[in-house]
Amino acid sequence: MKKIHYILLFAAALVMVSCEKDFFETTSPSAMDVSVFKSADMTEQAMAAIYNTFGEDKSFRNRLCGGYVAMNTDIEYCNKGSGQAKESSLYIMSKGTGDLSTSNGKDPWAYLNSAIERSNVVIDGIREYSDTTDNDFRYLLGEALTLRAFCFLEMIKLWGDVPASFKSFDGNDLSELYVKKTDRNVIYEQLRIDLKEAAELMPWSANCPRSAANYTGRPSKALALGLLARLDLMYAGKALRPNVFTEGGTTDCSVRYNIDDAAKRQEIYQEAVWACAQIIKEEDNKLQNTYEEVFRDLCTDVTDYSQSEYIWSIPFANGVRGQVLSLTGLKFSTNCPGVLKNTVSYGSGDQNNTKCQAMIQIVPTFLFDFEVGDTRRDVTVCPFQWEYDNGSGVSSDESVFPADKPADKKLYQKLQDASSLYLGKYRAEWMIRSYDSNEDAIDMPVLRYADIKLMFAEAAIGSLENNAPSNLYGISAQEQFDDVRARAGLASKPLTMENIIKERAFEFCGENIRKYDLMRWGMLGSQLALTMERLANLDAGTGEFAGRMDSIFFTYKQDNSYAQSGNAYVFDKIYGLRLGDKRPAEYDKTQGWVRKSFYTKDDSRHLNPETYYLYKEGVNVDMRHYWPIFDVNINASNGTLWNDYGY
């Protein structure tokens, strides 16, 4: 459904955008006034209205940035609810939820459609009224085309087939107010045209005009090309879709190729290779030296494009918009604010109502899949939450600290059980600002350079060279694959699809990518089923997990750099988090060693399949790749929207 969005576009409302930039500082006039598109300043303010939708409640600010959108997978799950993985099967794979499908028009569907309509206003206005030979207007047109393409791709990922709204509503023909749900291939084809045009219009980031220059919060040629490659891999891949596109809806659906013609699929892969090659040739210095540095820089607000691995991140303003870390960051307890480095509080409300929700948690089998020496493991997977013993006994964990350690008032990493492994890529202790609200304002990552390298390698396999890619555009696909592994401290491996599938899991866990990778490979249902089998083996200590340790053995070391004041303790030696680990010979609880159960507590199994599962028994995962279109949106669509897939 389209809405009328020829409205006043006030930049003052755009509190989400980084205050470091002067973008959006001028109050914008009505977009109905064609003089808007005679001025680059005014057109930039019209562009600001698109970004404004990203910062609204139930948009990218909180519902489209974390555990709601890309769960569950073989490596991560949504922890919304009681803290058990089972909650996500009820929350994500059912028809609508109160958090997502409210009846007041404030929902992800409405905001993405709003962003698309506002993009249409800018695109049509620039094409009709602006001087498109001027570099500023060329950039702004490319930016609007890119943002519109991004929003369409997000909608396809969430709902499959959606309306193809590529023209702004001018009010002259009321029949144009409602646009029917459309076969997604029609949208893919238009976006291919749009993104190639955008790549021609926009320069590389260093040469972008005005406040967009060298800034990760605004698009550049690299983003247009990178989104084109991402689109192409989706388009050439598989998807859950109606076997025959049927107005009104159908249950005759299956996971199949979007494109039946193998030659056309190969052509699309070749386009992805070309798009990635342009970026690699221009920007092959963007892979940061260490994996941890990528996420530390994000948490410390590094938005200088030349210093960042990110090609684009959605920008949020300090303290007023954005809940990326609040929703998906490393867990710290309600006792830690004011003690853990860079924390003040949880924000408004009762402190027992935690604002560091850790909605993304790690499937425990994934912990054991990392190769020895892979530096990504300890950045990605944290078997602890931050805890503070304030001396009152409220959070005291006497068994953790031997008698010769401080008895109270200590900040420490508290070992969790196997069902509670947290994502460690976004951490309050890495921030340079204070975490004092659930609006933490960490920018939302969308595309980084490592993805370009791995997409190039994957697309090369699907292109002319077919499983044995050598040099394409003078670039070695094997070397691109190896570069990502080398950064993680690993040796070369043969470039095969099997290895690509594994590598992308290790590289992008928790970044809203894995689910959509599995969907386009046609593997979501099978991988979840396989992971459920592996979880049962891990729980029982059988199969590949035979001989796993029941307990974790560890020691602490003091590191007060994590505390605002007082003592802080972090893990030093730790055993039991790799297959083949044995009880350490030096274990002696009188010498600071601690032993804690990892899989059971009081005979209760943390990974009991009856309470810990990635999808509910009886759910056909391969009919539940997407959210349903919410009833509130269908009811307002004048018959142009419907649900497929048995919703």
XYZ file of C-alpha atoms in Angstrom:
647
model
C 0.000 0.000 0.000
C 1.170 3.487 -0.814
C 0.431 6.512 1.300
C 0.417 10.170 0.382
C 3.799 11.501 1.384
C 3.822 14.935 -0.182
C 4.165 16.405 3.291
C 6.269 19.005 5.020
C 9.737 17.528 5.424
C 11.185 19.142 8.529
C 14.842 18.491 9.204
C 14.330 19.430 12.844
C 12.675 16.049 13.337
C 15.768 14.243 12.165
C 17.385 13.771 15.546
C 18.679 10.355 14.491
C 21.476 11.751 12.369
C 25.009 12.245 13.661
C 25.469 15.706 15.091
C 28.987 15.725 13.659
C 27.586 16.416 10.208
C 25.812 19.546 9.000
C 23.490 17.403 6.882
C 19.825 18.167 7.719
C 20.525 21.371 9.642
C 18.281 23.592 7.506
C 14.512 23.425 7.896
C 13.147 22.083 4.627
C 10.159 23.452 2.725
C 7.266 21.456 1.345
C 8.199 18.929 -1.314
C 5.100 20.058 -3.223
C 6.976 23.262 -4.019
C 8.986 22.509 -7.168
C 11.538 25.152 -6.163
C 12.829 22.558 -3.684
C 14.480 20.731 -6.566
C 16.049 23.868 -7.981
C 18.265 24.130 -4.908
C 20.764 21.474 -3.832
C 20.416 22.640 -0.217
C 16.649 22.207 -0.256
C 16.845 18.911 -2.128
C 19.225 17.612 0.496
C 16.617 18.482 3.117
C 13.996 16.536 1.160
C 16.466 13.648 1.193
C 16.585 13.976 4.977
C 12.950 12.878 5.195
C 13.972 9.435 3.913
C 16.507 9.060 6.706
C 13.920 10.272 9.183
C 11.861 7.097 8.662
C 14.909 5.005 9.634
C 14.966 6.621 13.082
C 11.299 6.084 13.934
C 10.064 3.659 16.582
C 9.430 0.214 15.009
C 11.796 1.040 12.108
C 15.583 0.559 11.879
C 15.865 2.354 15.192
C 14.843 -0.833 17.019
C 12.723 -3.407 15.132
C 14.776 -3.692 11.942
C 18.212 -3.696 13.557
C 18.515 -6.875 15.576
C 16.947 -10.034 16.842
C 13.570 -9.505 15.215
C 14.637 -9.635 11.581
C 17.187 -12.387 10.955
C 16.464 -15.242 13.349
C 16.635 -18.156 13.785
C 19.605 -19.712 12.010
C 22.136 -22.461 12.514
C 24.420 -20.056 14.407
C 22.214 -17.500 16.207
C 18.744 -17.185 17.671
C 16.381 -14.540 18.965
C 16.296 -14.365 22.743
C 13.152 -12.235 22.943
C 11.036 -13.293 25.887
C 11.992 -15.535 28.765
C 15.597 -16.124 27.754
C 15.041 -19.443 25.998
C 15.549 -20.075 22.321
C 12.064 -21.526 22.098
C 10.573 -18.042 22.476
C 11.762 -16.998 19.057
C 9.864 -19.749 17.262
C 6.676 -18.317 18.721
C 7.749 -14.712 18.250
C 9.151 -14.675 14.736
C 7.379 -17.543 12.979
C 3.777 -16.718 13.863
C 1.233 -14.369 12.335
C 2.030 -10.957 13.721
C 3.088 -9.805 17.158
C 2.178 -6.826 19.289
C 5.730 -5.520 19.023
C 5.755 -5.566 15.225
C 2.203 -5.238 13.927
C 0.570 -2.524 16.000
C -2.645 -1.049 14.650
C -1.551 2.593 14.601
C 0.485 2.458 11.396
C 3.783 2.445 13.288
C 5.207 -0.824 12.037
C 8.115 -1.979 9.832
C 5.928 -2.402 6.741
C 4.570 1.134 7.020
C 7.973 2.726 7.586
C 9.722 0.906 4.741
C 6.906 1.869 2.378
C 7.111 5.426 3.651
C 10.856 5.535 2.953
C 10.243 4.213 -0.565
C 7.546 6.806 -1.252
C 9.766 9.620 0.047
C 12.558 8.322 -2.184
C 10.146 8.394 -5.126
C 9.314 12.029 -4.381
C 12.996 12.979 -4.457
C 13.827 10.883 -7.527
C 10.892 12.222 -9.550
C 11.525 15.778 -8.358
C 15.214 15.755 -9.315
C 14.554 14.143 -12.693
C 11.891 16.715 -13.561
C 13.158 19.944 -12.035
C 16.880 19.730 -11.199
C 20.013 20.314 -13.218
C 21.271 16.714 -13.406
C 24.541 17.820 -14.986
C 25.432 19.405 -11.628
C 27.538 17.117 -9.434
C 25.490 17.841 -6.293
C 22.230 16.892 -7.965
C 23.824 13.856 -9.580
C 24.926 12.642 -6.173
C 21.518 13.285 -4.580
C 19.727 11.399 -7.348
C 22.134 8.469 -6.937
C 21.639 8.576 -3.165
C 17.844 8.460 -3.469
C 17.987 5.572 -5.960
C 20.316 3.671 -3.608
C 18.192 4.236 -0.508
C 15.076 3.151 -2.386
C 16.826 -0.010 -3.568
C 18.017 -0.742 -0.027
C 14.462 -0.455 1.325
C 13.058 -2.686 -1.409
C 15.685 -5.340 -0.682
C 14.828 -5.195 3.024
C 11.139 -5.668 2.215
C 11.825 -8.643 -0.057
C 13.982 -10.236 2.642
C 11.182 -9.827 5.191
C 8.052 -10.497 3.113
C 9.018 -11.967 -0.282
C 6.759 -10.416 -2.922
C 5.839 -6.780 -2.206
C 4.325 -3.835 -4.144
C 6.476 -2.404 -6.940
C 6.116 1.290 -6.074
C 8.478 3.182 -8.385
C 6.475 6.362 -8.968
C 5.498 9.037 -6.473
C 1.791 9.602 -5.943
C 0.851 13.004 -7.331
C -2.818 12.938 -6.320
C -4.144 13.095 -9.876
C -5.184 9.441 -10.211
C -6.556 7.881 -7.034
C -6.142 4.402 -8.527
C -2.386 4.906 -8.170
C -2.713 5.266 -4.408
C -2.755 1.478 -3.984
C -0.106 -0.639 -5.677
C -0.618 -4.385 -5.886
C 1.743 -6.939 -4.484
C 4.116 -7.804 -7.336
C 6.298 -10.736 -8.349
C 9.674 -9.898 -6.801
C 11.526 -10.600 -10.068
C 9.918 -7.470 -11.536
C 11.387 -5.477 -8.658
C 14.803 -7.139 -8.951
C 15.035 -6.164 -12.617
C 14.179 -2.518 -11.927
C 16.642 -2.347 -9.027
C 19.425 -3.691 -11.239
C 18.835 -0.731 -13.551
C 18.567 1.733 -10.664
C 21.711 0.638 -8.849
C 23.833 0.702 -11.992
C 22.567 4.213 -12.668
C 23.304 5.206 -9.062
C 26.844 3.852 -9.396
C 27.320 6.089 -12.433
C 25.901 9.133 -10.670
C 27.791 8.876 -7.365
C 31.576 9.086 -6.953
C 33.693 7.106 -4.502
C 33.252 8.286 -0.931
C 36.287 10.585 -0.820
C 34.867 12.585 -3.725
C 31.244 12.766 -2.628
C 29.949 16.336 -2.281
C 29.432 18.327 0.876
C 28.821 16.457 4.131
C 28.673 13.095 2.327
C 32.419 13.145 1.649
C 34.368 10.396 3.392
C 31.414 9.537 5.655
C 30.135 6.011 6.361
C 26.649 7.397 7.029
C 26.003 8.439 3.414
C 26.040 6.282 0.268
C 28.752 6.315 -2.367
C 29.504 4.445 -5.582
C 30.733 1.508 -3.477
C 27.378 1.107 -1.733
C 25.426 1.134 -5.001
C 27.747 -1.522 -6.433
C 27.764 -3.532 -3.202
C 23.962 -3.566 -2.996
C 23.861 -4.592 -6.659
C 26.088 -7.584 -5.854
C 23.935 -8.465 -2.827
C 20.792 -8.198 -4.969
C 22.329 -10.350 -7.704
C 23.221 -13.142 -5.293
C 19.656 -13.082 -3.958
C 18.163 -12.996 -7.467
C 20.342 -15.782 -8.869
C 19.716 -17.898 -5.794
C 16.724 -19.683 -4.338
C 13.770 -18.387 -2.341
C 10.488 -19.479 -0.860
C 7.935 -18.276 -3.380
C 4.564 -19.185 -4.912
C 4.972 -21.774 -7.646
C 2.574 -19.609 -9.654
C 2.164 -15.972 -8.660
C -1.493 -15.833 -7.620
C -3.452 -12.707 -6.756
C -5.288 -13.215 -3.498
C -2.741 -15.673 -2.118
C -1.773 -19.324 -2.372
C -0.344 -22.163 -0.296
C 1.195 -23.721 -3.417
C 4.680 -22.493 -2.539
C 8.148 -24.005 -2.469
C 11.822 -23.143 -2.128
C 13.107 -22.865 -5.681
C 15.259 -20.742 -7.952
C 14.014 -17.220 -8.626
C 15.217 -17.678 -12.205
C 14.502 -20.958 -14.007
C 16.948 -20.257 -16.839
C 20.461 -21.399 -15.793
C 22.088 -19.158 -18.406
C 20.297 -16.104 -16.969
C 21.458 -17.056 -13.470
C 25.030 -17.225 -14.721
C 24.627 -13.769 -16.274
C 23.471 -12.390 -12.926
C 26.467 -13.952 -11.149
C 28.752 -12.338 -13.710
C 27.186 -8.964 -12.937
C 27.877 -9.514 -9.232
C 31.510 -10.348 -10.017
C 31.791 -7.147 -12.047
C 30.215 -5.004 -9.318
C 32.494 -6.356 -6.577
C 35.542 -6.078 -8.833
C 35.002 -2.327 -9.257
C 35.057 -1.868 -5.476
C 38.055 -4.134 -4.928
C 40.097 -2.317 -7.553
C 39.345 1.064 -6.003
C 39.215 0.299 -2.269
C 41.327 -2.759 -1.519
C 42.772 -1.094 1.559
C 39.492 -1.200 3.490
C 39.912 -4.590 5.168
C 40.918 -3.643 8.700
C 43.954 -5.238 10.298
C 42.148 -7.160 13.025
C 38.611 -8.473 13.342
C 38.092 -6.916 16.757
C 39.071 -3.509 15.402
C 36.070 -3.571 13.019
C 33.597 -3.604 15.899
C 35.590 -1.510 18.325
C 35.647 1.243 15.719
C 31.883 0.966 15.247
C 31.334 1.254 18.998
C 33.710 4.229 19.213
C 31.878 6.151 16.488
C 34.540 5.954 13.768
C 32.598 7.262 10.769
C 35.582 8.348 8.685
C 35.159 6.209 5.560
C 38.881 5.957 4.939
C 39.421 4.597 8.455
C 36.501 2.161 8.558
C 35.700 -1.236 7.048
C 32.074 -0.192 6.685
C 30.853 0.893 3.287
C 27.590 2.106 4.802
C 26.049 2.195 8.267
C 22.737 3.857 9.096
C 23.680 6.862 11.263
C 22.046 7.600 14.603
C 22.574 10.589 16.878
C 24.146 10.412 20.305
C 21.592 9.566 22.976
C 18.406 10.082 20.979
C 18.030 7.354 18.362
C 19.230 3.823 17.684
C 19.149 0.710 19.850
C 21.654 -1.559 18.089
C 23.774 -2.152 21.182
C 20.827 -2.039 23.582
C 19.046 -4.832 21.738
C 21.900 -6.992 20.501
C 24.981 -6.064 22.499
C 26.876 -8.025 25.125
C 24.782 -8.556 28.260
C 25.473 -6.730 31.503
C 23.321 -7.086 34.588
C 21.182 -4.453 36.249
C 23.880 -4.014 38.902
C 26.590 -2.971 36.419
C 25.552 0.536 35.276
C 27.794 3.094 36.897
C 30.480 0.466 37.486
C 31.216 -1.100 34.090
C 33.275 1.233 31.933
C 31.245 3.794 29.957
C 27.901 2.882 31.568
C 25.633 5.191 33.532
C 22.222 3.523 33.609
C 19.776 1.509 31.568
C 17.796 4.602 30.736
C 14.226 5.327 31.752
C 12.109 2.935 33.739
C 12.672 0.406 36.474
C 16.249 -0.823 36.523
C 14.935 -4.370 36.795
C 13.501 -3.857 33.315
C 16.822 -4.296 31.564
C 17.596 -2.152 28.551
C 20.531 -4.297 27.445
C 18.346 -7.070 26.109
C 20.922 -9.199 24.267
C 18.238 -10.343 21.823
C 20.817 -12.160 19.700
C 22.347 -15.199 21.353
C 24.662 -17.794 19.860
C 23.610 -21.369 19.138
C 26.054 -23.327 21.350
C 27.065 -25.832 18.663
C 28.550 -22.890 16.748
C 31.051 -22.263 19.547
C 32.706 -25.592 18.729
C 32.795 -25.038 14.948
C 35.534 -22.390 14.899
C 38.957 -23.567 13.817
C 41.709 -23.419 16.408
C 43.358 -20.016 16.138
C 40.363 -18.241 14.573
C 40.466 -14.804 16.199
C 36.803 -14.214 15.336
C 35.544 -16.687 17.939
C 36.248 -14.675 21.075
C 35.040 -11.446 19.472
C 31.780 -13.063 18.355
C 30.901 -15.526 21.121
C 30.977 -14.519 24.788
C 30.235 -17.271 27.351
C 29.673 -14.615 30.010
C 27.727 -11.557 31.024
C 29.118 -8.691 33.050
C 28.073 -8.867 36.711
C 28.736 -6.671 39.727
C 28.705 -7.903 43.301
C 27.870 -4.769 45.255
C 28.469 -6.378 48.623
C 24.783 -6.680 49.482
C 24.624 -10.303 48.466
C 21.986 -9.502 45.850
C 24.208 -10.620 42.985
C 26.940 -12.328 44.963
C 28.344 -15.480 43.415
C 30.457 -16.850 46.235
C 31.395 -20.011 44.352
C 33.161 -18.042 41.645
C 35.794 -16.365 43.820
C 38.060 -18.250 46.217
C 38.422 -16.944 49.742
C 41.628 -15.065 48.993
C 39.823 -12.863 46.453
C 37.884 -9.719 47.430
C 34.641 -10.756 49.089
C 32.469 -8.014 47.654
C 32.220 -5.015 45.366
C 33.737 -6.588 42.305
C 32.948 -6.333 38.607
C 33.507 -9.627 36.829
C 32.734 -11.750 33.810
C 30.149 -14.235 35.055
C 30.219 -17.562 33.241
C 26.898 -18.505 31.672
C 25.599 -21.935 30.783
C 25.542 -23.472 27.296
C 22.111 -21.998 26.510
C 23.205 -18.408 27.195
C 26.107 -17.486 24.923
C 26.029 -13.805 23.995
C 27.056 -11.903 20.886
C 30.191 -9.901 21.654
C 30.501 -7.620 18.625
C 28.756 -4.662 20.264
C 29.962 -3.871 23.795
C 29.282 -0.941 26.095
C 32.835 -1.138 27.458
C 34.145 -0.403 23.950
C 32.183 2.842 23.624
C 33.798 6.236 24.091
C 30.479 7.857 24.967
C 28.542 6.884 28.066
C 25.850 4.264 27.749
C 23.067 5.990 29.647
C 19.929 5.082 27.718
C 18.430 2.340 25.614
C 18.983 4.835 22.771
C 22.677 4.039 22.536
C 23.124 5.611 19.057
C 25.595 3.029 17.749
C 25.326 3.174 13.960
C 23.553 0.209 12.361
C 25.969 -1.729 10.114
C 24.658 -2.548 6.648
C 27.599 -3.443 4.407
C 31.309 -3.878 5.081
C 34.262 -4.612 2.868
C 34.781 -8.238 3.955
C 31.379 -8.970 2.438
C 32.527 -7.553 -0.901
C 35.485 -9.938 -0.941
C 33.402 -12.981 -0.056
C 30.617 -12.044 -2.482
C 33.220 -11.739 -5.241
C 34.529 -15.211 -4.422
C 31.042 -16.730 -4.313
C 29.843 -15.036 -7.480
C 33.002 -16.195 -9.242
C 32.039 -19.788 -8.471
C 28.639 -19.220 -10.090
C 30.093 -17.403 -13.084
C 31.956 -18.537 -16.186
C 34.749 -20.275 -14.305
C 32.227 -22.523 -12.485
C 33.764 -23.967 -9.317
C 37.350 -23.227 -10.318
C 37.565 -19.434 -10.591
C 40.948 -17.968 -11.398
C 41.453 -14.327 -12.339
C 38.345 -12.294 -13.178
C 38.919 -8.633 -14.004
C 42.520 -9.274 -12.964
C 41.439 -10.325 -9.461
C 41.931 -13.753 -7.908
C 38.780 -15.083 -6.234
C 40.928 -17.461 -4.173
C 42.996 -14.539 -2.871
C 39.874 -12.596 -1.869
C 38.653 -15.613 0.091
C 42.079 -16.117 1.660
C 42.369 -12.435 2.655
C 39.343 -12.760 4.934
C 40.707 -15.954 6.490
C 44.189 -14.501 6.908
C 42.762 -11.544 8.831
C 41.243 -14.141 11.208
C 44.658 -15.810 11.645
C 43.882 -18.800 9.405
C 45.632 -20.469 6.485
C 44.305 -20.804 2.952
C 41.538 -23.275 2.150
C 40.266 -24.350 -1.283
C 37.621 -22.017 -2.646
C 34.471 -24.148 -2.787
C 30.822 -23.389 -2.069
C 31.003 -25.594 1.010
C 33.849 -23.498 2.374
C 32.136 -20.225 1.406
C 29.032 -21.309 3.344
C 31.134 -21.991 6.437
C 33.300 -18.887 6.114
C 30.342 -16.524 5.882
C 29.005 -17.975 9.146
C 32.247 -17.252 10.994
C 32.618 -13.784 9.480
C 29.052 -12.435 9.774
C 27.436 -14.068 12.809
C 25.038 -11.612 14.474
C 25.098 -9.116 11.577
C 21.622 -9.866 10.133
C 23.104 -11.767 7.197
C 23.112 -15.509 7.905
C 19.362 -16.135 7.596
C 19.232 -14.485 4.186
C 22.325 -16.380 3.033
C 20.695 -19.672 4.010
C 17.464 -18.629 2.280
C 19.168 -17.852 -1.042
C 21.141 -21.098 -0.850
C 17.887 -23.001 -0.222
C 19.308 -24.276 3.074
C 17.362 -22.574 5.879
C 15.063 -25.486 6.708
C 17.680 -28.202 6.297
C 20.334 -26.343 8.302
C 17.955 -25.655 11.180
C 16.930 -29.324 11.248
C 20.581 -30.414 11.202
C 21.413 -27.957 13.980
C 18.571 -29.312 16.115
C 20.111 -32.796 15.739
C 23.517 -31.430 16.693
C 22.050 -29.675 19.734
C 20.555 -32.963 20.900
C 24.002 -34.558 20.563
C 25.654 -31.692 22.430
C 23.083 -31.985 25.198
C 23.671 -35.748 25.533
C 27.427 -35.698 24.864
C 27.030 -38.088 21.933
C 27.982 -38.198 18.259
C 30.492 -35.532 17.305
C 30.261 -34.181 20.859
C 31.116 -37.463 22.577
C 33.632 -36.797 25.301
C 32.785 -33.126 25.699
C 33.478 -31.754 29.172
C 30.485 -31.316 31.476
C 32.171 -28.500 33.362
C 34.182 -25.419 32.500
C 37.446 -24.852 34.403
C 38.790 -21.325 34.594
C 40.784 -18.748 36.483
C 40.448 -14.972 36.709
C 42.939 -12.209 36.349
C 42.453 -8.699 37.623
C 42.000 -6.002 34.992
C 40.618 -2.810 36.450
C 40.565 -1.084 33.044
C 37.015 -2.389 32.605
C 35.725 -0.664 35.747
C 35.007 3.000 36.351
C 36.366 2.423 39.846
C 37.185 -0.550 42.025
C 38.225 -4.076 41.055
C 37.387 -5.909 37.848
C 38.107 -9.518 36.926
C 38.201 -11.185 33.521
C 38.832 -14.767 32.446
C 42.459 -15.817 32.251
C 42.820 -19.564 31.657
C 39.679 -21.394 30.536
C 39.078 -25.011 29.485
C 35.990 -26.771 28.188
C 35.010 -24.443 25.364
C 36.710 -26.564 22.694
C 36.214 -30.189 21.813
C 39.142 -32.198 23.113
C 39.667 -29.983 26.149
C 40.532 -31.906 29.321
C 40.420 -31.004 32.982
C 43.644 -29.012 33.451
C 46.343 -30.825 35.388
C 46.988 -27.663 37.416
C 43.367 -27.413 38.574
C 43.335 -26.589 42.275
C 40.474 -24.590 43.750
C 42.756 -23.344 46.506
C 44.921 -21.730 43.807
C 42.189 -19.645 42.205
C 40.690 -22.292 39.911
C 36.910 -22.433 39.500
C 34.803 -25.315 38.182
C 31.257 -24.672 36.978
C 28.694 -26.873 35.270
C 27.992 -25.866 31.683
C 25.183 -28.190 30.584
C 23.158 -28.997 33.709
C 22.012 -27.369 36.921
C 20.369 -29.403 39.680
C 19.802 -32.214 37.166
C 18.052 -29.811 34.804
C 19.554 -29.862 31.291
C 20.075 -26.420 29.808
C 19.820 -27.803 26.252
C 16.871 -30.116 26.891
C 15.113 -30.361 23.476
C 11.749 -29.994 25.202
C 12.594 -26.453 26.292
C 15.493 -25.356 24.061
C 14.765 -25.418 20.344
C 15.160 -23.228 17.284
C 11.688 -23.819 15.882
C 8.550 -25.328 17.339
C 7.766 -28.959 16.671
C 5.389 -29.221 13.716
C 6.502 -25.934 12.130
C 7.473 -26.293 8.464
C 10.419 -23.906 8.416
C 10.438 -23.803 4.631
C 6.973 -22.234 4.703
C 8.060 -19.708 7.331
C 10.992 -17.844 5.787
C 9.093 -14.557 5.912
C 6.970 -12.508 8.232
C 3.311 -12.353 7.317
C 2.120 -9.027 5.971
C 0.405 -7.688 9.062
C -3.392 -7.566 9.214
C -3.348 -3.824 9.818
C -1.608 -3.335 6.467
C -3.749 -5.817 4.539
C -6.969 -4.301 5.904
C -5.910 -0.838 4.696
C -4.769 -1.990 1.232
C -8.064 -1.911 -0.663
C -7.550 -5.531 -1.689
C -4.064 -5.073 -3.164
C -2.222 -7.060 -0.479
C -2.529 -10.668 0.665
C -0.533 -13.357 2.416
C 0.836 -16.519 0.857
C 2.625 -19.457 2.577
C -0.427 -20.557 4.575
C -0.586 -17.540 6.881
